XYZ file of C-alpha atoms in Angstrom:
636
model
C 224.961 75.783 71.790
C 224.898 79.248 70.615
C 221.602 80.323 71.149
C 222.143 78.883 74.928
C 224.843 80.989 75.582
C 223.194 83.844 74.372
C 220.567 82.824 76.838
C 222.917 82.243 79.587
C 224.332 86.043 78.688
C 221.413 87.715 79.049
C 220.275 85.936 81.937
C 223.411 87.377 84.126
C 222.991 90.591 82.759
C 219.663 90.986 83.932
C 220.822 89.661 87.245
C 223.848 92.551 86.892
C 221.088 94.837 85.870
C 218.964 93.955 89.159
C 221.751 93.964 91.466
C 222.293 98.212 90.141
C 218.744 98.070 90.590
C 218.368 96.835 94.156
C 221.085 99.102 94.999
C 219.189 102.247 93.582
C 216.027 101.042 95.366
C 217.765 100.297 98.583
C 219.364 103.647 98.472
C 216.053 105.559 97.856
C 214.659 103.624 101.184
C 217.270 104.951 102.908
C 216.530 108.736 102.427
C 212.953 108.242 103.108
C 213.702 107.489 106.886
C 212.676 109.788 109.648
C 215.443 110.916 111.547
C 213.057 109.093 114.537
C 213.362 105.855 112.714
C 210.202 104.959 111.023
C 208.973 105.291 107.215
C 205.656 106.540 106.103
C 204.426 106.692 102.583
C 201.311 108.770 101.954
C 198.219 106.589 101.908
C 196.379 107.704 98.744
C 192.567 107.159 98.257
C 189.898 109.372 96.695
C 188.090 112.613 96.495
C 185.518 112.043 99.031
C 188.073 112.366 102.033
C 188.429 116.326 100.861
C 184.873 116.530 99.665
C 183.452 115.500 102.941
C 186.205 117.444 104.601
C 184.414 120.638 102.804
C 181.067 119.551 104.146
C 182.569 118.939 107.641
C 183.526 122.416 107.784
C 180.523 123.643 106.901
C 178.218 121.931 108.474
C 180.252 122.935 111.573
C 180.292 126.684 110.871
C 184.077 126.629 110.661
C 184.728 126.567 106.857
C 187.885 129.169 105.443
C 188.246 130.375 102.417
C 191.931 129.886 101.599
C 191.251 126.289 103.031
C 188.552 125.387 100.621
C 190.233 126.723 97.370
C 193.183 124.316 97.842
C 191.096 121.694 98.810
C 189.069 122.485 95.558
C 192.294 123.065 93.230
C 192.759 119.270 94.253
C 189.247 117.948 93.440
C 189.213 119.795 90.331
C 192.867 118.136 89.743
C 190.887 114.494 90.204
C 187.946 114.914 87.545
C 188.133 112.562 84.960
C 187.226 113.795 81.173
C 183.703 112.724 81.140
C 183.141 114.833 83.844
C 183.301 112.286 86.589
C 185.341 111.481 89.630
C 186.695 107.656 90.245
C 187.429 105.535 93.672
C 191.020 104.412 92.050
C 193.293 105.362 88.923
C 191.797 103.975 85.755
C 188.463 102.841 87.314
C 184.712 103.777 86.051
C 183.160 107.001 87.418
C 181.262 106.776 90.854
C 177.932 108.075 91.006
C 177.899 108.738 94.981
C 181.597 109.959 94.655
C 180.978 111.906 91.778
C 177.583 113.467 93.751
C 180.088 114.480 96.884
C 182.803 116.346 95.090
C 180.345 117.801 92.869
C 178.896 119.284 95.801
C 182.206 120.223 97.518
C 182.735 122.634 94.555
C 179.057 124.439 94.979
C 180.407 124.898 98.346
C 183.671 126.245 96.920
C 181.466 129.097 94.243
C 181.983 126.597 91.277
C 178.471 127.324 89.261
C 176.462 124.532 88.169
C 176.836 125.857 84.176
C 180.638 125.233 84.251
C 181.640 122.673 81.607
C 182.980 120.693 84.126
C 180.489 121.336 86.396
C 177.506 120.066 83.970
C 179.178 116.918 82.873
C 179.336 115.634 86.224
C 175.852 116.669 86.899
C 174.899 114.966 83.237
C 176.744 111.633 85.113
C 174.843 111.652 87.851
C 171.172 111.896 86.682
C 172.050 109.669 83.975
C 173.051 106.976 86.830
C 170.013 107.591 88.922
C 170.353 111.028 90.654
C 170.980 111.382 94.458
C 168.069 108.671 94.510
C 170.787 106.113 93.721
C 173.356 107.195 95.469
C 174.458 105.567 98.532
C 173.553 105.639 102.088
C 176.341 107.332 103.674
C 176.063 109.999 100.685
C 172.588 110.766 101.274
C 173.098 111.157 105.314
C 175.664 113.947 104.028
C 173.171 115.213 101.909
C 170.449 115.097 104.914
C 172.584 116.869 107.400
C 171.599 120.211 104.545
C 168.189 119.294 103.716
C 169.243 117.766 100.801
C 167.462 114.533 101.445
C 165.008 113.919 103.899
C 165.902 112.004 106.968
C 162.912 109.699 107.288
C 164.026 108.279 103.977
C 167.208 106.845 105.810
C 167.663 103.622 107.254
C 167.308 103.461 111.010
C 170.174 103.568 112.974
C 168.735 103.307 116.678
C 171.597 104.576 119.501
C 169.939 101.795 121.879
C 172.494 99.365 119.870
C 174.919 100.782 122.310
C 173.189 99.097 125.278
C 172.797 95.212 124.214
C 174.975 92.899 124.979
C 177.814 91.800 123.301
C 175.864 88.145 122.908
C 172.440 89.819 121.151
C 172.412 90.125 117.597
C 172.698 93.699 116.245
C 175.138 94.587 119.039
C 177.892 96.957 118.042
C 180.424 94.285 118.673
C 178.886 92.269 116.052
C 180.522 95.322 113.566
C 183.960 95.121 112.180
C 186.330 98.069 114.087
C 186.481 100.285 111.456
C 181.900 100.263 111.090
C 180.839 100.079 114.639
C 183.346 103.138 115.084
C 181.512 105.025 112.574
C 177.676 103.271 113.283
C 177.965 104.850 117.013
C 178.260 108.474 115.984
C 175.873 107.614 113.088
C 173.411 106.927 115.126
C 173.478 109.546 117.346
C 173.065 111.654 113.810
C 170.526 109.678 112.304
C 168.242 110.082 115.748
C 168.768 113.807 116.379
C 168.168 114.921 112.614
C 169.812 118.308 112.074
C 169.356 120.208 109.054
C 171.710 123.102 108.307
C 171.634 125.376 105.587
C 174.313 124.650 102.208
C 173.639 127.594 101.047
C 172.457 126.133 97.408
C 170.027 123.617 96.142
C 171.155 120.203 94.354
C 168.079 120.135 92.374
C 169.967 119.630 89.122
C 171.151 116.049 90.812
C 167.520 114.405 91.494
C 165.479 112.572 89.071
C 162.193 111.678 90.974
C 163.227 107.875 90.973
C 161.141 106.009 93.272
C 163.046 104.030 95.978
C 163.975 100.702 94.972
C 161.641 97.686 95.270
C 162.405 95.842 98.475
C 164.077 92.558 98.588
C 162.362 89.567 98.725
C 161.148 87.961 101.792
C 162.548 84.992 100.764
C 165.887 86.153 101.182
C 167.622 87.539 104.584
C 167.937 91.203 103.339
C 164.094 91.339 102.717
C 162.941 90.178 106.587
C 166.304 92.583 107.414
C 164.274 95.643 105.327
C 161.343 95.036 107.154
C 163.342 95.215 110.510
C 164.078 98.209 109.378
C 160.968 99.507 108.533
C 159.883 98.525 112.100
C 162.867 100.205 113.747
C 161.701 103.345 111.915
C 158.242 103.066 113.331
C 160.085 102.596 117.003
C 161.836 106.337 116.218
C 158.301 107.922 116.482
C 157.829 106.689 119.956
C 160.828 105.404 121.413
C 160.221 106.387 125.266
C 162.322 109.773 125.504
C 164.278 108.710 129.120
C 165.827 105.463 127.122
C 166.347 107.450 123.901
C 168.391 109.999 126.598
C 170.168 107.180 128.270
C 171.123 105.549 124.904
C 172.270 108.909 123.727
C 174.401 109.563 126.535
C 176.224 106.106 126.476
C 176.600 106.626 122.676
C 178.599 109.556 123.489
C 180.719 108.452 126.290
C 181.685 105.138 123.924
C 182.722 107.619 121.262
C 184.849 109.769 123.850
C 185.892 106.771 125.372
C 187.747 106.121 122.052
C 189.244 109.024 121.155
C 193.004 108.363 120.004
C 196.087 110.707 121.471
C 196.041 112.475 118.047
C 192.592 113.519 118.179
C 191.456 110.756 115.809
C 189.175 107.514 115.966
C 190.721 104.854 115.352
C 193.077 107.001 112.916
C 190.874 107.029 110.256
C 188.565 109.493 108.252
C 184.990 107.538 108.470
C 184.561 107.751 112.509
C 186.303 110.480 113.092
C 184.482 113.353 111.169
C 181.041 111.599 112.529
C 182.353 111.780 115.899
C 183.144 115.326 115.684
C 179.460 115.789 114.092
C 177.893 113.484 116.832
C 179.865 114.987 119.377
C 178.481 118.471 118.625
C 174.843 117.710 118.556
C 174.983 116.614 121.910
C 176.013 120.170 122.856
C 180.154 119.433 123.004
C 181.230 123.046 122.080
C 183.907 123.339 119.475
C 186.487 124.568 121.995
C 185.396 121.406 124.094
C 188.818 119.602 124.612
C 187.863 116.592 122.934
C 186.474 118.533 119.572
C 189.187 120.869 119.499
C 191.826 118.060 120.073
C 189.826 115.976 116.803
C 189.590 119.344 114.637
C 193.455 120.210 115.333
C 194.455 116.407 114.378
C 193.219 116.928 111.517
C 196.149 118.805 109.859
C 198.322 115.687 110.887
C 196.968 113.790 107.721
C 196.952 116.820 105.646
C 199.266 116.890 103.076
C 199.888 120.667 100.628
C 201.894 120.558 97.827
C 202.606 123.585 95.552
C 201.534 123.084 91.755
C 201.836 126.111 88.612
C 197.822 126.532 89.862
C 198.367 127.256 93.369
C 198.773 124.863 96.594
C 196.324 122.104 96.192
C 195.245 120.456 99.912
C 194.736 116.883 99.965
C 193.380 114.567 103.080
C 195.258 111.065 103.662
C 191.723 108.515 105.173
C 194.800 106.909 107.231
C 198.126 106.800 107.365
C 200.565 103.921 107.963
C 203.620 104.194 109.686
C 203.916 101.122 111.838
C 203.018 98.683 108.434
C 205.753 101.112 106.325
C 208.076 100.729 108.841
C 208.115 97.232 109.737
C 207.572 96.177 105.621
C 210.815 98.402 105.271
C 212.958 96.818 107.778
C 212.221 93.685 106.052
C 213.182 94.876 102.522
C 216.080 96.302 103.489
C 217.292 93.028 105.678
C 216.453 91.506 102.523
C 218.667 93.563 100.703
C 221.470 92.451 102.441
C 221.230 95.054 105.156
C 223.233 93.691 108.782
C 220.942 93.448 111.805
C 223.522 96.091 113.377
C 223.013 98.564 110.859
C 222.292 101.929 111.831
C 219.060 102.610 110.094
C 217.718 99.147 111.163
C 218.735 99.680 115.091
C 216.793 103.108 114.794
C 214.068 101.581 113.031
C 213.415 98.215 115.823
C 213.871 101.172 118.829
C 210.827 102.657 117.280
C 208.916 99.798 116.578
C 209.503 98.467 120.379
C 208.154 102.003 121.589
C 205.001 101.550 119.457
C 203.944 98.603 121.356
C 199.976 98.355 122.566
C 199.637 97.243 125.778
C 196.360 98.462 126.849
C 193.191 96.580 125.951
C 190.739 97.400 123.402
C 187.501 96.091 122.015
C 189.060 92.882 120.672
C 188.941 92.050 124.520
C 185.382 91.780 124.667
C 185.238 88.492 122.532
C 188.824 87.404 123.354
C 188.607 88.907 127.458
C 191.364 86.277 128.598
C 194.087 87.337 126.645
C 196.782 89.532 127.528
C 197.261 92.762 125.604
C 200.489 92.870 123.302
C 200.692 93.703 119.481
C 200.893 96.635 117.067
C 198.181 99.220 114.944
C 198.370 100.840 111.694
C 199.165 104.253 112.683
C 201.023 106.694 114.916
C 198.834 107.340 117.726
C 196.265 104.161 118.283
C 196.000 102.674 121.111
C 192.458 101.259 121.013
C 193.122 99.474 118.138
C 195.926 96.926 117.417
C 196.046 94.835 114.356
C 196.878 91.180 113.986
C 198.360 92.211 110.628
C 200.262 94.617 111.195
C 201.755 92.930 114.637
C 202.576 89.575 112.255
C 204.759 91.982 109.839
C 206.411 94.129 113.369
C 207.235 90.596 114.412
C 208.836 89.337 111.303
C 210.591 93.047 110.965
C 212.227 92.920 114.349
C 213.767 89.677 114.177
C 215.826 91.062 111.874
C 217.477 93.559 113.988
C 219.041 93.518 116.986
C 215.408 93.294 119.169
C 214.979 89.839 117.965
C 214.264 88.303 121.390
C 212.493 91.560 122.862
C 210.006 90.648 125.232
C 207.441 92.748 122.970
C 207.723 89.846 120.632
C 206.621 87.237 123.569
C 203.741 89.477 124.490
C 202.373 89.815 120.709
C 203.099 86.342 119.923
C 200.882 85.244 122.746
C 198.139 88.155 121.685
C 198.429 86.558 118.182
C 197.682 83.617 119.569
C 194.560 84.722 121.698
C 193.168 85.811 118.761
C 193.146 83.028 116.461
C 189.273 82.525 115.398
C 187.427 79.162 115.716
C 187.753 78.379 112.363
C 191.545 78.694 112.790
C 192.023 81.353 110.360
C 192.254 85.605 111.642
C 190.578 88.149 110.876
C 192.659 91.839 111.424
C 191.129 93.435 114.161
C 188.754 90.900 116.277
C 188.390 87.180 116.719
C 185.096 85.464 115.344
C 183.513 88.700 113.779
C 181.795 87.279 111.544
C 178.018 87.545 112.136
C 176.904 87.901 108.113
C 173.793 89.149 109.056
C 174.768 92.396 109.822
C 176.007 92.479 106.659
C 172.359 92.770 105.225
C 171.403 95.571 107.410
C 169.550 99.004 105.129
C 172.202 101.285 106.212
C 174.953 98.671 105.652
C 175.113 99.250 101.952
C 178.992 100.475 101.481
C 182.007 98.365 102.688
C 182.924 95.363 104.345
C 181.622 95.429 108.001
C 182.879 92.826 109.529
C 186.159 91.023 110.072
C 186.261 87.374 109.282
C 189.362 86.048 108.923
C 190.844 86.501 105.491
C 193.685 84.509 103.613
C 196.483 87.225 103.500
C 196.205 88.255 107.331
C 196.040 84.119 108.309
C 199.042 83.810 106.059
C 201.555 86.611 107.709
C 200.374 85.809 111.267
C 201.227 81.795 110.173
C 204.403 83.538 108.880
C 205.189 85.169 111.970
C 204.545 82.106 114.580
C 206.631 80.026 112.846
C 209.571 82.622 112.670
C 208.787 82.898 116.587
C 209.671 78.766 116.356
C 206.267 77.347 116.256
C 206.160 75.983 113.370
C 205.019 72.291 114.830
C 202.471 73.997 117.110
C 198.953 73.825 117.228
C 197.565 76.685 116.383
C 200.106 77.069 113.483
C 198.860 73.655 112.255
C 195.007 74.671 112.835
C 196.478 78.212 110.832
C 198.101 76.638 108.223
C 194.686 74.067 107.533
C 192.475 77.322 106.809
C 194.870 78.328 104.057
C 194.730 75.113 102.315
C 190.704 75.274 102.449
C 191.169 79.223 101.472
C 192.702 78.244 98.580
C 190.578 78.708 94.771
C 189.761 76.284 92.693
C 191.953 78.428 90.223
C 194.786 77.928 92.769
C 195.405 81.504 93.942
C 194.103 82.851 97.323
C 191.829 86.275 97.611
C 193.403 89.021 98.879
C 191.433 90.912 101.558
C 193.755 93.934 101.767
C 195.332 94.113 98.622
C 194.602 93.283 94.823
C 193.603 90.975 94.890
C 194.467 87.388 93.947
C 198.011 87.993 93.051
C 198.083 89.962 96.617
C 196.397 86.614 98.588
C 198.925 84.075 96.553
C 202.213 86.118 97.224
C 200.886 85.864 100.753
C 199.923 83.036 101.634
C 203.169 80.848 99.471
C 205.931 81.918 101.569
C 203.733 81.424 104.454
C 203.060 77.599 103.584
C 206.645 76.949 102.671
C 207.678 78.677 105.900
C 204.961 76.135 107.515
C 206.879 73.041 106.268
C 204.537 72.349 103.203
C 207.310 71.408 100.229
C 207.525 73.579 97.317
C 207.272 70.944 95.298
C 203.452 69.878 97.148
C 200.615 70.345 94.310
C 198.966 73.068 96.771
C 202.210 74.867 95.616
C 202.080 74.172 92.042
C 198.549 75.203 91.767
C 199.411 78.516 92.872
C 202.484 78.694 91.113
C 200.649 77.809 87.695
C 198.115 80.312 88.403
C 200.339 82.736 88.953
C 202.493 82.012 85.380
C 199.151 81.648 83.982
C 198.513 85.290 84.596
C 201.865 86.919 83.850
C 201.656 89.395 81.511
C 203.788 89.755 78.425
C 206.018 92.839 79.188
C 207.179 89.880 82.069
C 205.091 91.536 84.869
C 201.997 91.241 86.799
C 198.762 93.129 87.796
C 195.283 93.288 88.863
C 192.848 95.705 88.376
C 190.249 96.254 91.537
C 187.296 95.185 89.263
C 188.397 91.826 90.136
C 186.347 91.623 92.992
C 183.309 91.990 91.606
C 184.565 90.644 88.123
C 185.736 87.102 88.453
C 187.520 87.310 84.334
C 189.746 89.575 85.775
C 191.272 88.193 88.891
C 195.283 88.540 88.141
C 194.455 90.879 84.963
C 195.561 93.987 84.597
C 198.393 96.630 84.259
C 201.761 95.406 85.330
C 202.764 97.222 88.494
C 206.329 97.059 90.669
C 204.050 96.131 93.417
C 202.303 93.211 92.218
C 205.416 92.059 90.090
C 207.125 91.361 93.439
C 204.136 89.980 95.433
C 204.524 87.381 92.466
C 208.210 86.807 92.073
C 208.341 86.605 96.449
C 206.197 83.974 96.079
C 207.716 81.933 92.642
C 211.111 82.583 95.142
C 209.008 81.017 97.784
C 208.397 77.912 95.741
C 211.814 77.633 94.335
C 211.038 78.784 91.038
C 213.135 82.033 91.333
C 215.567 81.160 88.134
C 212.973 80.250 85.965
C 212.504 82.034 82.465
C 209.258 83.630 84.097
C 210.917 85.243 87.186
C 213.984 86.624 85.000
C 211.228 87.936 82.977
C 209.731 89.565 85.881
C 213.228 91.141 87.022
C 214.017 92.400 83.720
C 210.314 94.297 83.805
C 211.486 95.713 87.187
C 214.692 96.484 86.256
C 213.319 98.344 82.686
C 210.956 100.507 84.474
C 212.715 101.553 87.582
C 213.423 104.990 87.738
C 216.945 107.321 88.215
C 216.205 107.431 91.485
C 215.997 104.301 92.365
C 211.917 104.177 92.856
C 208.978 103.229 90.307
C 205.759 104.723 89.046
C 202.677 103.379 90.416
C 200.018 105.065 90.158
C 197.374 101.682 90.002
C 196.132 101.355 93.719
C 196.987 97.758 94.630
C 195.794 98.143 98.489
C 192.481 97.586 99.454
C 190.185 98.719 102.463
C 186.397 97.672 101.552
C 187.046 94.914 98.734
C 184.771 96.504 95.651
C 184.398 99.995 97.488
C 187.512 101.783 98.901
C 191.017 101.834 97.794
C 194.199 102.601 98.247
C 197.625 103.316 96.583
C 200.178 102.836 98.912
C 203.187 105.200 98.643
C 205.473 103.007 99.729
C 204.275 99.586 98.158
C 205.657 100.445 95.083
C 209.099 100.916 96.366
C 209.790 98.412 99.641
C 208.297 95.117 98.082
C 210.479 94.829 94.786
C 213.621 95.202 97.068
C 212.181 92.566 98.786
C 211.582 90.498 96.052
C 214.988 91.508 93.965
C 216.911 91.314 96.938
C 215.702 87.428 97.962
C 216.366 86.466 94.587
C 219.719 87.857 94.343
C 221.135 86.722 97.408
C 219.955 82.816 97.006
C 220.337 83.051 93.269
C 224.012 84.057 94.652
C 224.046 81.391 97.086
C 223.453 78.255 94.152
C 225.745 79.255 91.957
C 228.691 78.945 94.524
C-alpha cells in the first residue's frame, strides 16, 4: 500500500510539474507571434545553402566582400573536428557537402594549407575526390571548369515540350525536381565555364567513373538512355534546341513567386537565376533583380564574439508554423475567441491559393483551394500543409469559412488512385524517373506517403466526413502503409516515430477503436522503442539503416509525436507516457522552450534535412496539453 501511494504521489506531481510546464511553453508561443498573426521558426538545414550561395555570387559577377566573410564565419562555425562538414547535427561527414563548403572558403581567401582547410581536403580524397561526389556538386563544379561538362548526365531542354502523358515529361518530376530540372537543363545544354579564380586539384584522385549498372536492371537500359541523349547534344537540330530553350525559359518565368523565389525554395531558385542569365536576362532584368533581392528575405545575421556570421534558410515555413501553433495552443486550453488565435485564423484565411498550379495538369477538373509552405507561393499549394490550416482553423472563430469548403473539396480532387496523397500532385509516381543519371540526390517524385495520407484523413473527418468515401478509400492505404514492425514511415519527418504519431490519431479520428490490434501494434512499437531517460528519438540514419528506425537521442519533438499518439490510443496515463512527461518536464528550459538541436524534419528521406525551429516548442504543448486536459477530464 505504501509503495502505491508513493506511486500515486509522484504521478500527480509530474502532472503538477507538466501543468507549470505547459504554461511556460504556452507562454513562450505567445511572444513568438508576429504582430500580423502568424509564427515562423527558422528552418535550419546545412552548409551547402551558403556555400552555393558563395558560388552563386560568383559565378554571377556580383560577389561582396563583407557578404562572403559572414557567410564564411558561419561555414567555418559548421566544420566538424575531423575536418568535415555534415547534412544534420551528429551525422557522418558528407563528401559532396564537405567538397562545396570547402570550396566556398577558397572563394572566401581561406588557403588550402590551413589545418582546417587540409583535413577536409584529406576527407575528401580519402572518400573518392570530386570523382565521387554527386551530380548536382559536380554541375557546380562545371559551371568553373572544375569538371568537364561532357562528363555530366544529359539533361535535354526538349523535356519541356512532351506531353504530360510521355514518359520523361517534366510532370512526371515531383514539384520541388522538375522546378530545378528546367533551369538545369537549360545549364547543362549551354555549358558556361567561368573562371574561380583557383584550382581544386588537391580534391581529385584520377578515379575512373563508376562501372555502369547492369542491363539487367532498369538503371542500366536508363544509363544507356543517357548515353544516347548525350550523343543527341552533338547534333540536336539548332531551330528545336532554340525553341526548347525558349519554352524552358518562359516555364521558369512563368513560375516565378511574388517574393522573387521558385517555389520558395533554394534548389530552383539559384538555377533559375543562373538559367535565366545565360539566356541573356540582364541582372537588372525585373525578374533577376526581383529573385536576387528575395534573397535577403531568407537571410538570417546574427552577431557572435567573431563577428556577424550570415546564414541562408533553403525554405521557410510560416503557413505550417502557424497553423501547427494554433493547434497547440487550442490544445492548451486556449478559447477559440482568444486574441492571438482570431489574429492568427485572419491570416491563415488571407493565405488562401486560389489560382491553379501544376497539380492541375493531372488533376485539371478540380477547383483550386488549399494552402503552401511559405509566405509568398502561389504556384504551389500543399495537401499537407492545407490538412493542418484546416484542422488549425476550426479551432478559431473561422471554423465554417468558406476557405475550408474550397480546400476540403481540393483535398479531395487530389486524392491518388491508390487512395493515399502524395504533398504536392496526385499520382506522381512514375519510379522510373527515379533511375535517371542525373537523378542521383533526393526524392523526385511525390507518391503518396503515410504521414501526409494521415493529416489529410485527419482533416476530412474533422470537416464531418468521416463515413465518406474517400475517407474510407484514405483510411484503407494507412492500414496497408503500416510495417510489419507496426509503425508507419515518415516521409517528412524522422522517421518512424514521425509516421506512427501521424497516422494514430488519424485512425482513431477515422472510427478505428483504440483498442483494434492495428492500434496495439503501433502502440507496442512505439513502447518498444522508448528510451530509458522516458523519451523518444530517431536518428536520420534510419532511412537507410533499418536497426535504427525509432533509435536515437531523445528529443521534445519526437517525445510528443509519441505521447500524441499513446493519447490517441488511450494509453495517456500509462507508466510509459508519465515517463515521457516527466522527460519533458526535466529538460524544459526557464523559458518555457527546449533544446533541440537533432533535426527531426525531413525533405529528401536519406539526403536533406531539417531542424525545425519551432517543432521543438509547438508539438509538446500539444502533446502536454491533450494529456492534461483529458487526464483532467477522468478524474472528475
Amino acid at each position: 500500500m505504501t509503495q502505491l501511494l508513493a506511486r500515486a504521489s509522484d504521478a500527480d506531481g509530474v502532472l503538477d510539474r507538466a501543468r507549470a510546464g505547459l504554461d511556460r511553453a504556452t507562454a513562450r508561443l505567445l511572444e513568438l507571434q508576429d504582430a500580423a498573426g502568424w509564427w515562423k521558426g527558422e528552418l535550419e538545414t546545412n552548409v551547402t545553402m551558403e556555400s552555393e550561395d558563395l558560388l552563386l555570387r560568383r559565378f554571377l559577377g556580383i560577389s561582396d566582400e563583407a557578404l562572403t566573410t559572414q557567410t564564411a564565419r558561419w561555414i567555418r562555425s559548421r566544420q566538424r573536428d575531423d575536418g568535415t562538414w555534415a547534412t544534420y547535427h551528429g551525422g557522418p561527414g558528407d563528401l559532396s557537402t564537405t567538397i562545396e563548403a570547402y570550396t566556398a572558403l577558397r572563394l572566401a581567401g581561406d588557403a588550402p594549407e590551413a589545418p582546417h582547410m587540409a583535413a577536409a581536403a584529406r576527407f575528401v580524397r580519402d572518400c573518392g575526390g570530386i570523382e565521387r561526389s554527386r551530380v548536382f556538386t559536380r554541375i557546380w563544379l562545371a559551371l568553373f571548369g572544375e569538371w568537364p561538362w561532357q562528363r555530366l548526365p544529359a539533361i535535354p531542354p526538349e523535356l519541356v515540350l512532351l506531353p504530360a502523358w510521355m514518359p520523361f515529361n517534366v510532370y512526371d518530376f515531383a514539384c520541388w525536381a522538375r522546378q530545378t530540372i528546367v533551369p538545369l537543363a537549360i545549364v547543362r545544354a549551354t555549358r558556361p565555364v567561368r573562371s574561380l579564380g583557383f584550382s581544386l586539384s588537391e580534391l581529385r584522385t584520377g578515379l575512373r567513373p563508376a562501372p555502369p549498372p547492369p542491363l539487367s536492371r532498369r538503371a542500366g537500359w536508363l544509363h544507356r538512355l543517357d548515353l544516347a541523349a548525350r550523343g543527341y547534344e552533338r547534333v540536336a537540330a539548332r531551330p528545336l534546341r532554340r525553341h526548347a530553350l525558349r519554352r524552358a525559359a518562359e516555364w521558369i518565368v512563368a513560375r516565378q513567386e511574388a517574393d522573387g523565389s521558385w517555389g520558395g525554395i533554394q534548389p530552383p531558385w539559384v538555377y533559375s537565376l543562373i538559367a535565366l542569365h545565360l539566356l541573356g536576362y540582364p541582372l537588372t532584368h525585373p525578374v533577376l533583380r526581383a529573385g536576387l533581392e528575395g534573397l535577403e528575405r531568407f537571410t538570417v545575421r546574427e552577431q557572435t564574439p567573431e563577428g556577424t556570421i550570415r546564414r541562408l534558410e533553403a525554405c521557410q515555413s510560416p503557413v505550417w508554423d502557424t497553423a501547427l501553433a494554433v493547434t497547440a495552443l487550442a490544445d492548451a486550453g486556449l478559447p477559440a475567441d482568444d486574441p492571438a488565435l482570431v489574429r492568427a485564423g485572419d491570416w491563415l484565411v488571407g493565405q488562401e491559393i486560389t489560382a491553379r498550379g501544376d497539380w492541375a495538369v493531372r488533376r485539371p477538373g478540380v477547383p483550386a483551394g488549399g494552402w503552401a509552405f511559405e509566405f509568398d507561393n502561389d504556384g504551389y499549394p500543399d495537401t499537407d500543409d492545407t490538412a493542418e490550416v484546416i484542422l488549425a482553423l476550426r479551432r478559431t472563430p473561422l471554423r465554417h469559412d468558406p476557405s475550408l469548403h474550397r480546400a476540403t473539396r481540393w483535398l479531395i480532387g487530389m486524392q491518388s488512385r491508390d487512395g493515399g496523397w502524395g504533398a504536392f500532385d496526385a499520382d506522381n509516381d512514375r519510379a522510373l524517373v527515379a533511375d535517371l543519371p542525373f537523378c542521383d540526390f533526393g526524392e523526385v517524385i511525390d507518391p503518396p506517403s503515410a504521414d501526409v495520407t494521415a493529416h489529410i484523413v485527419e482533416a476530412l473527418c474533422a470537416q464531418g466526413l468521416t463515413n465518406s468515401v474517400v475517407v474510407g478509400r484514405g483510411v484503407r492505404w494507412l492500414l496497408r502503409a503500416q510495417e510489419p514492425d507496426g509503425s508507419w514511415f515518415g516521409r517528412w519527418g524522422a522517421n518512424h516515430v514521425y509516421g506512427t504519431g501521424c497516422v494514430v490519431p488519424a485512425l482513431v479520428a477515422a472510427g478505428v477503436p483504440a483498442d483494434h490490434p492495428i492500434i496495439g501494434r503501433a502502440v507496442n512499437w512505439l513502447l518498444r522503442h522508448q528510451n530509458g531517460d522516458g523519451g523518444w528519438g530517431e536518428d536520420m540514419r534510419s532511412y537507410s539503416d533499418a536497426a535504427l528506425r525509432g533509435r536515437g537521442a531523445s528529443t521534445a519533438s519526437q517525445t510528443a509525436w509519441a505521447l500524441l499518439a499513446l493519447h490517441a490510443a488511450g494509453e495517456h496515463r500509462t507508466p510509459a507516457a508519465r515517463e515521457a512527461l516527466a522527460w519533458l518536464v526535466r529538460t524544459q528550459r526557464p523559458d518555457g522552450g527546449w533544446d533541440e538541436p537533432h533535426y527531426t524534419g525531413t525533405g529528401f528521406p536519406g539526403d536533406f534535412s531539417i531542424n525545425y525551429h519551432l517543432y521543438r516548442l509547438v508539438f509538446p504543448i500539444s502533446a502536454l496539453g491533450r494529456i492534461l486536459r483529458d487526464g483532467a477530464r477522468e478524474d472528475r
